[in-house]
Coordinates of C-alpha atoms (C1' of nucleotides) in Angstrom, one line a residue:
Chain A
X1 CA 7.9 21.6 -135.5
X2 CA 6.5 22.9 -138.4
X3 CA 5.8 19.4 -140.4
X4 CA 2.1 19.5 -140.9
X5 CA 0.5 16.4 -142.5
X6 CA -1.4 18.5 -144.8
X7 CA -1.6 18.7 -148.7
X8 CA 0.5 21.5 -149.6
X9 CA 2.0 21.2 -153.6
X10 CA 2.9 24.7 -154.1
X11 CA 4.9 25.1 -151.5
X12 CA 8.9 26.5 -151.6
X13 CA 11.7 24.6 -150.1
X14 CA 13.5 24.9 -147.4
X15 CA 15.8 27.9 -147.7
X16 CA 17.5 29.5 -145.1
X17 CA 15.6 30.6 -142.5
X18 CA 11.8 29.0 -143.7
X19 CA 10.1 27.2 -141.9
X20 CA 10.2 23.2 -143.1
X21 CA 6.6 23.7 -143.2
X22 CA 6.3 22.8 -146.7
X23 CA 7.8 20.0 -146.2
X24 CA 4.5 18.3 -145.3
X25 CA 3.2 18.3 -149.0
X26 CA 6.7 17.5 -151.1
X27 CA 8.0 15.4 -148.5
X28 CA 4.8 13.0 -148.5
X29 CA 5.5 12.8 -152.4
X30 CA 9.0 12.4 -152.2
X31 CA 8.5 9.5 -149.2
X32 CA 5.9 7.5 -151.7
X33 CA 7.6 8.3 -154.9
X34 CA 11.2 7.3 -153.0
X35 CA 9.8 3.6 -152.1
X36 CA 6.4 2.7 -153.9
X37 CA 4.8 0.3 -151.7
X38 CA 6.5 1.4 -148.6
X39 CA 3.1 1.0 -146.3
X40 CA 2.0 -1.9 -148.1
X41 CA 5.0 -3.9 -147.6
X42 CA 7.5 -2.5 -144.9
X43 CA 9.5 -5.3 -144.3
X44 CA 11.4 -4.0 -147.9
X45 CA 11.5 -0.6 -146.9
X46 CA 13.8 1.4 -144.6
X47 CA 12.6 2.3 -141.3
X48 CA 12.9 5.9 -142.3
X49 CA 11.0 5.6 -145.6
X50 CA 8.4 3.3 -143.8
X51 CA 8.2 5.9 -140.9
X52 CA 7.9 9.0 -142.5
X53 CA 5.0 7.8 -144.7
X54 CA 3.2 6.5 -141.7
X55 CA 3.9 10.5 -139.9
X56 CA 2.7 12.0 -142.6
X57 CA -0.6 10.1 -142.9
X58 CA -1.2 9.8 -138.7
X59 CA 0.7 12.9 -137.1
X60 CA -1.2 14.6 -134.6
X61 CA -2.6 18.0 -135.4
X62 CA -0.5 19.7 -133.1
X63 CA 0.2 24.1 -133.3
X64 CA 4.1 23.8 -133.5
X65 CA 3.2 21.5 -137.0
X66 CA 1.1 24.3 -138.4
X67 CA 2.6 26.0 -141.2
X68 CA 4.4 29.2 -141.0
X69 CA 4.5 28.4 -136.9
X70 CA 7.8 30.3 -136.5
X71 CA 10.6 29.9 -134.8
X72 CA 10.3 31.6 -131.7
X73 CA 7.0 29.5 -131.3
X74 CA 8.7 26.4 -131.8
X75 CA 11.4 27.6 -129.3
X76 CA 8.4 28.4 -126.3
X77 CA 7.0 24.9 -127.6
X78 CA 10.2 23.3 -126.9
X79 CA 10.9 24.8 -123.5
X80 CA 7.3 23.9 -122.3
X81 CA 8.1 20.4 -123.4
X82 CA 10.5 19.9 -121.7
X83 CA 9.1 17.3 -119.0
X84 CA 5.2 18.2 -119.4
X85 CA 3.1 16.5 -121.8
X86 CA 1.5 18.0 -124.6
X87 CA -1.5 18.2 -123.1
X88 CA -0.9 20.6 -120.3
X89 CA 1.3 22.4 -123.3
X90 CA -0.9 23.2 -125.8
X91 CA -3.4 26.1 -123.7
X92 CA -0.3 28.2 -122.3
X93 CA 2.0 28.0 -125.7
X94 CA -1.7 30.4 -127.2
X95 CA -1.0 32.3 -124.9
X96 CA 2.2 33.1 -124.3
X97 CA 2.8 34.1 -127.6
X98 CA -0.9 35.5 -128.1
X99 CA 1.3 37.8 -125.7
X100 CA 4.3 38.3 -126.4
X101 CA 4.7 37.1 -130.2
X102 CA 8.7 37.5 -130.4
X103 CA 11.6 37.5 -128.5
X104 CA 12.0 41.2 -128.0
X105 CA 7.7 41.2 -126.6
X106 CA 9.0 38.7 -123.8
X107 CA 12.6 40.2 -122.9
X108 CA 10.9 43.8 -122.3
X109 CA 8.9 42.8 -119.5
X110 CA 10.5 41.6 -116.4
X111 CA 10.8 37.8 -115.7
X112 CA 8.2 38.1 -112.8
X113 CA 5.6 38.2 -115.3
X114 CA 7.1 35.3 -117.3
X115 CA 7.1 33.2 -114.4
X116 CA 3.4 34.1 -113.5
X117 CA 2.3 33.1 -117.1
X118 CA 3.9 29.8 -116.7
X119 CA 1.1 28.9 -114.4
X120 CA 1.3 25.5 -113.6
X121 CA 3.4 24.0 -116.2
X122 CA 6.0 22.9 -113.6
X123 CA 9.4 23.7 -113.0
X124 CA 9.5 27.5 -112.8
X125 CA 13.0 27.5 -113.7
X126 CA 11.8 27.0 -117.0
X127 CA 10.0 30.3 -117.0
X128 CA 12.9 31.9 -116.7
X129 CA 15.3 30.5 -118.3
X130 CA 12.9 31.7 -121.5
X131 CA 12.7 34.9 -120.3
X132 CA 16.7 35.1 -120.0
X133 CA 17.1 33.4 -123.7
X134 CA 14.5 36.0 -125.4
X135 CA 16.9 38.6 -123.6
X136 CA 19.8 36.7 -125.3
X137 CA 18.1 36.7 -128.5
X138 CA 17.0 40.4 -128.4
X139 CA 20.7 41.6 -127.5
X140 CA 23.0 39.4 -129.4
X141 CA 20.9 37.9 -132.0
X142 CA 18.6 41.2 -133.5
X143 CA 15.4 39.2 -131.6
X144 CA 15.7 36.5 -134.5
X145 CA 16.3 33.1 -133.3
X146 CA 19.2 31.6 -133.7
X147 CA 19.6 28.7 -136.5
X148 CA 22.9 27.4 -135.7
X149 CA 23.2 25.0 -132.6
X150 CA 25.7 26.0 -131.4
X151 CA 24.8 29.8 -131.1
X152 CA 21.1 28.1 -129.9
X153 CA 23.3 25.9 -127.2
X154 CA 24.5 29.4 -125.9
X155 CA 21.2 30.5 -124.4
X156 CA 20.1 30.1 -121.2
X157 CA 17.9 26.8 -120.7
X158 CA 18.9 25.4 -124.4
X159 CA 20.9 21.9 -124.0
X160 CA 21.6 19.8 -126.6
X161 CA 18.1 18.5 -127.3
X162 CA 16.3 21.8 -127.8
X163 CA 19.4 23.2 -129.9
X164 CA 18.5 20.6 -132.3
X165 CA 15.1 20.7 -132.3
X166 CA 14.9 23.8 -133.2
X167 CA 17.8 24.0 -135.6
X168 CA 15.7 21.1 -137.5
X169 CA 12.3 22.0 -137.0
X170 CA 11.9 25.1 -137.3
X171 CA 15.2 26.1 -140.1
X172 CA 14.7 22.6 -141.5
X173 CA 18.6 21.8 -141.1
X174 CA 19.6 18.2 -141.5
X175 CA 20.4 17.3 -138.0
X176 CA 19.8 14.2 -135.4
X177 CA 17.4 15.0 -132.9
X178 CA 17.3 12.5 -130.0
X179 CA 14.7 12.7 -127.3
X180 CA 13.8 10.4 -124.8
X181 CA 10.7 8.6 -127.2
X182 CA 13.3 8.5 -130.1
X183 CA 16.1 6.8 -127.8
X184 CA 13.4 4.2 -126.7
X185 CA 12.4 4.0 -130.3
X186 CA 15.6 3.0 -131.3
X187 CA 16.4 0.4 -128.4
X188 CA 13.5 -0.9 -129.5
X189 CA 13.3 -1.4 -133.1
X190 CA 17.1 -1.4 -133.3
X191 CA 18.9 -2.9 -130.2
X192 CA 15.9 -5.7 -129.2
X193 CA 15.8 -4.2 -125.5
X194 CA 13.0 -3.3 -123.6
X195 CA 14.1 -0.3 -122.9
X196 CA 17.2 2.9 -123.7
X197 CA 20.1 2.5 -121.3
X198 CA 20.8 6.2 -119.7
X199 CA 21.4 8.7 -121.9
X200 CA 24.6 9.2 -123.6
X201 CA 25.1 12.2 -126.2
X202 CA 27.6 10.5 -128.2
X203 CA 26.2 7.1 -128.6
X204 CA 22.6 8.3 -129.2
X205 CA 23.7 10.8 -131.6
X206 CA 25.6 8.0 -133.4
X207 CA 22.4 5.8 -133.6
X208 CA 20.1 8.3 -134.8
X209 CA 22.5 9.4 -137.2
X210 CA 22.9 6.2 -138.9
X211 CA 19.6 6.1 -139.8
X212 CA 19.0 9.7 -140.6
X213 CA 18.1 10.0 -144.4
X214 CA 20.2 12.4 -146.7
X215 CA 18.3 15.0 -147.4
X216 CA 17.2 17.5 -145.1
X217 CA 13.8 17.6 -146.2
X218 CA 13.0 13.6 -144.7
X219 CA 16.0 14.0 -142.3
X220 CA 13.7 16.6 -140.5
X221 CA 10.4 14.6 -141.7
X222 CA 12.0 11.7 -139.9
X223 CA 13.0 13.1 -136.6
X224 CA 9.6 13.8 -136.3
X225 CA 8.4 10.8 -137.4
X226 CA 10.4 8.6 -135.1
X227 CA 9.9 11.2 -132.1
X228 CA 5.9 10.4 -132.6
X229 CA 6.0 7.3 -133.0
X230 CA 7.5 6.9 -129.2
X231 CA 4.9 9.7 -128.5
X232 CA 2.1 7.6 -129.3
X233 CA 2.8 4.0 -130.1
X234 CA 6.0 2.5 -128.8
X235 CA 5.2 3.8 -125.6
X236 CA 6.8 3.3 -122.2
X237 CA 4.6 1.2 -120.4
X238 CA 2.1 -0.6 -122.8
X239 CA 3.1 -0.1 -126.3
X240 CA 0.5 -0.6 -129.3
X241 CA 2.9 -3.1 -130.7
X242 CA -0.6 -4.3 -133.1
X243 CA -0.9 -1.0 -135.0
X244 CA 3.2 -0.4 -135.5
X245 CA 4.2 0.7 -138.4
X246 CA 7.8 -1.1 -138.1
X247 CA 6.3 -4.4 -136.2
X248 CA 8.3 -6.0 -139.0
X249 CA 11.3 -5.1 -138.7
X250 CA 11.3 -4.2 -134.7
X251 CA 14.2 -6.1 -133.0
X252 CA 12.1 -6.2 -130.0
X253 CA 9.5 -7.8 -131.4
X254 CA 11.5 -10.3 -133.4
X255 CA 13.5 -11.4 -129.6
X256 CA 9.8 -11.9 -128.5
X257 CA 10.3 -9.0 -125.9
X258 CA 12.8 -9.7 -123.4
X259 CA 12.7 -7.9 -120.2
X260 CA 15.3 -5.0 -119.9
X261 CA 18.3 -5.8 -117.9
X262 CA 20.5 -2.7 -118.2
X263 CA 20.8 -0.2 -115.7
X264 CA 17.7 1.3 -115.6
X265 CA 17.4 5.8 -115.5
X266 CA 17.1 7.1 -112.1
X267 CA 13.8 6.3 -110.7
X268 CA 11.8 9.7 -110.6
X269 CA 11.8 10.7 -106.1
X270 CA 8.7 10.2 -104.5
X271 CA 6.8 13.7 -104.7
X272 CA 5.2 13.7 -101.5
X273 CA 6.6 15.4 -98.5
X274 CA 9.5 16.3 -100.9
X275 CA 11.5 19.7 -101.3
X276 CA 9.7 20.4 -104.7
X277 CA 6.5 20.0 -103.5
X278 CA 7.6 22.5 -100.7
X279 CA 8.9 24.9 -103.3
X280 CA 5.9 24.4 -105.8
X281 CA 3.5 25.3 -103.1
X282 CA 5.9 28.8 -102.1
X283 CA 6.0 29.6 -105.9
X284 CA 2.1 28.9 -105.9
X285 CA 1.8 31.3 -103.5
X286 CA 4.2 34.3 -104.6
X287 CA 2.4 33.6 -108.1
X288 CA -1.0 34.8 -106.6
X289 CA -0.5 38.1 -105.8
X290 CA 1.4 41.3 -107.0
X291 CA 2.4 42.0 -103.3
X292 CA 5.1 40.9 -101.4
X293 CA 4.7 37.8 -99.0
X294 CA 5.1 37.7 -95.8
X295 CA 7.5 35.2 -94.1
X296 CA 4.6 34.3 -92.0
X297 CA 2.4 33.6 -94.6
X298 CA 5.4 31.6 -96.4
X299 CA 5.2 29.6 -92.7
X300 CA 1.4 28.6 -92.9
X301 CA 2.5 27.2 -95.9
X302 CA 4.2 24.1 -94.4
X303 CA 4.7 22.4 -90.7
X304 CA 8.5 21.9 -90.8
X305 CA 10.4 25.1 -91.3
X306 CA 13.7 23.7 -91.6
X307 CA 12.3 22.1 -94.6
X308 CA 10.6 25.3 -95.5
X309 CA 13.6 27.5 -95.1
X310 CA 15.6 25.0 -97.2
X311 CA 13.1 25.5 -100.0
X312 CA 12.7 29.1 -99.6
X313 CA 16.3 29.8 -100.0
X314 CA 16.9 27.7 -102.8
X315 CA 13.9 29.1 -104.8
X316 CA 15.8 32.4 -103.9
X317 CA 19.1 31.0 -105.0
X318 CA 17.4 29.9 -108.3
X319 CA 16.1 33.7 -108.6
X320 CA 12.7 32.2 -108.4
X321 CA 11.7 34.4 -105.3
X322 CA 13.6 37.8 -104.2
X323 CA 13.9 39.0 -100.2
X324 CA 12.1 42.0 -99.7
X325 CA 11.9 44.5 -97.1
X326 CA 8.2 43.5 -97.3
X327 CA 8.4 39.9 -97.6
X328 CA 9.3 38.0 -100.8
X329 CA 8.4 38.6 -104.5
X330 CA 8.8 36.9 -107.7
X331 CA 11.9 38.4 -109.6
X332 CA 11.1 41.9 -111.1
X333 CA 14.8 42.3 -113.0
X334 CA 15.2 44.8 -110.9
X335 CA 18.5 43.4 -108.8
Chain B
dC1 C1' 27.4 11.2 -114.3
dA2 C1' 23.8 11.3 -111.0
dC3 C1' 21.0 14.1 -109.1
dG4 C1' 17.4 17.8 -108.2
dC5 C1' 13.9 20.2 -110.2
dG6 C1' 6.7 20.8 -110.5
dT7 C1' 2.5 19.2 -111.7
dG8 C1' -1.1 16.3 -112.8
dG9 C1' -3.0 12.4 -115.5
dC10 C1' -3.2 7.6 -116.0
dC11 C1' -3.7 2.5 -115.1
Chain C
dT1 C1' -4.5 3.7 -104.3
dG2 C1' -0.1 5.3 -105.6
dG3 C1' 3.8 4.6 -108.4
dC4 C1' 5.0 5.7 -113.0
dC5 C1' 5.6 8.9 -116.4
dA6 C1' 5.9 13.3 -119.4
dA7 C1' 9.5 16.7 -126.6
dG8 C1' 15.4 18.1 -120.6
dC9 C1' 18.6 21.2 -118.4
dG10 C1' 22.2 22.8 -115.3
dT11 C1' 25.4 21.5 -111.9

DNA sequence: CACGCGTGGCC
DNA sequence: TGGCCAAGCGT
């Protein structure tokens, strides 16, 4: 996301195909010349007004908000994202695009090597779901990414939040983009409950969209703004309720913060003993080496085999490992 | 729509 | 300690 907090006057606006970057320096005078007094008195303000001039004063100084980012990085950002915190994020996104710095670097060498470089960012699929979008983007797109969502909805791995995250963030297009922190955000502040019912595309769409300010500029500003404010305040388990930004006008807060009585989101399976921790310890292994493994070094690898031969041939329905005459390998793109 | 899918940090 | 959680996606 390329909204950086800093000072940046000169800067262009956001034609096609530039990076909202610029946005951080005319949208902070915009926000405070829109609403005067917006921090000082937010119980007058609109959330979005109130929110974006908060972001722009506490955003994190993350890579993906650095000017001129790009958007191919903000696409890698957004895969490794997906379901692994920032933290763990932020060494691998250097270099993987240290590496392979567009589209066309990552589709010319095979997804094996994609895979590999994923390290231990979790869920491998990931990996190569990239590797099969850069293809994509290489082949049908001239290796720029794609601005529209729903040509960035047609590659591999790309659902409905990363199509307009990136359509947003990095072409600055005036779109809703609803993650998980926004949708809790918005239960919140909005609805009064403790926490977002399950997903639902065309009611959190809906919601975000109604409070979505006109112009592009703060409509992008603001997806952002709301996104880090779930991110970092209005947190799942112990939100910093004392340092909000809305506290005034949260619903939440006003109810005195009743418990959540919805149906609650699937609980997350127990990690132990499970198939995925069977399959992260295969890929583990077939990440190590350049070599094929051996089934019997696969075996040492767990005490049940049904369980192991359950995971093994799903990771090799998922393309994650090949069969070998030799044992199995990571995918070269050879088959 | 509910489920399966890695990995590790945090309280 | 161990359950909960983390910028989702595909089926």
């Amino acid at each position: 996301m390329n909204i950086a907090p800093s000072n940046d006057p000169a800067a262009p606006q956001d034609a096609p195909g530039v990076p909202v970057a610029t946005v951080a320096g005319t949208g902070d005078n915009a926000a405070r010349a829109a609403a005067p007094g917006a921090v000082a008195d937010s119980r007058t303000a609109d959330v979005s007004t109130t929110l974006n001039a908060w972001f722009l004063a506490n955003a994190r100084d993350l890579p993906w908000r650095r000017e001129g980012f790009g958007a191919w990085g903000i696409l890698v950002s957004e895969f490794m994202l997906q379901q692994t915190p920032v933290k763990r994020v932020i060494p691998r996104l250097q270099e993987w695009l240290a590496r392979w710095p567009t589209p066309a670097d990552l589709a010319a060498v095979p997804p094996s090597e994609a895979v590999r470089a994923w390290s231990s960012l979790g869920y491998p699929r990931r990996a190569l779901w990239l590797h099969a979008a850069a293809v994509q983007i290489t082949e049908q797109h001239g290796g720029v990414v794609p601005s529209d969502i729903d040509a960035l909805l047609a590659l591999t791995g790309i659902g409905d939040y990363t199509a307009r995250a990136v359509a947003a963030f990095a072409y600055g297009h005036r779109h809703p983009v609803v993650d998980t922190n926004t949708r809790r955000v918005i239960a919140r502040a909005v609805a009064g409950a403790g926490e977002p019912a399950p997903p639902s595309r065309g009611r959190d769409l809906e919601a975000m969209g109604a409070l979505l300010p006109g112009s592009a500029l703060e409509a992008a500003l603001f997806n952002a703004a709301i996104m880090e404010l779930g991110a970092v305040v209005c947190t799942s388990r112990s939100p910093h309720c004392d340092i909000c930004p809305i506290r005034d006008d949260c619903a939440w807060r006003a109810a005195d913060y009743p418990e959540f009585t919805g149906t609650r989101k699937t609980v997350q399976k127990k990690f132990a003993g499970s198939d995925r921790q069977v399959r992260g310890l295969i890929m583990a292994e077939l990440r190590s080496t350049h070599r094929a493994v051996t089934e019997a070094e696969i075996a040492s690898l767990w005490p049940e085999a049904a369980q192991l031969q359950r995971a093994l041939h799903s990771l090799v329905a998922d393309g994650l490992a090949v069969d070998s005459p030799d044992g199995y390998t990571l995918p070269d793109g050879m088959s």
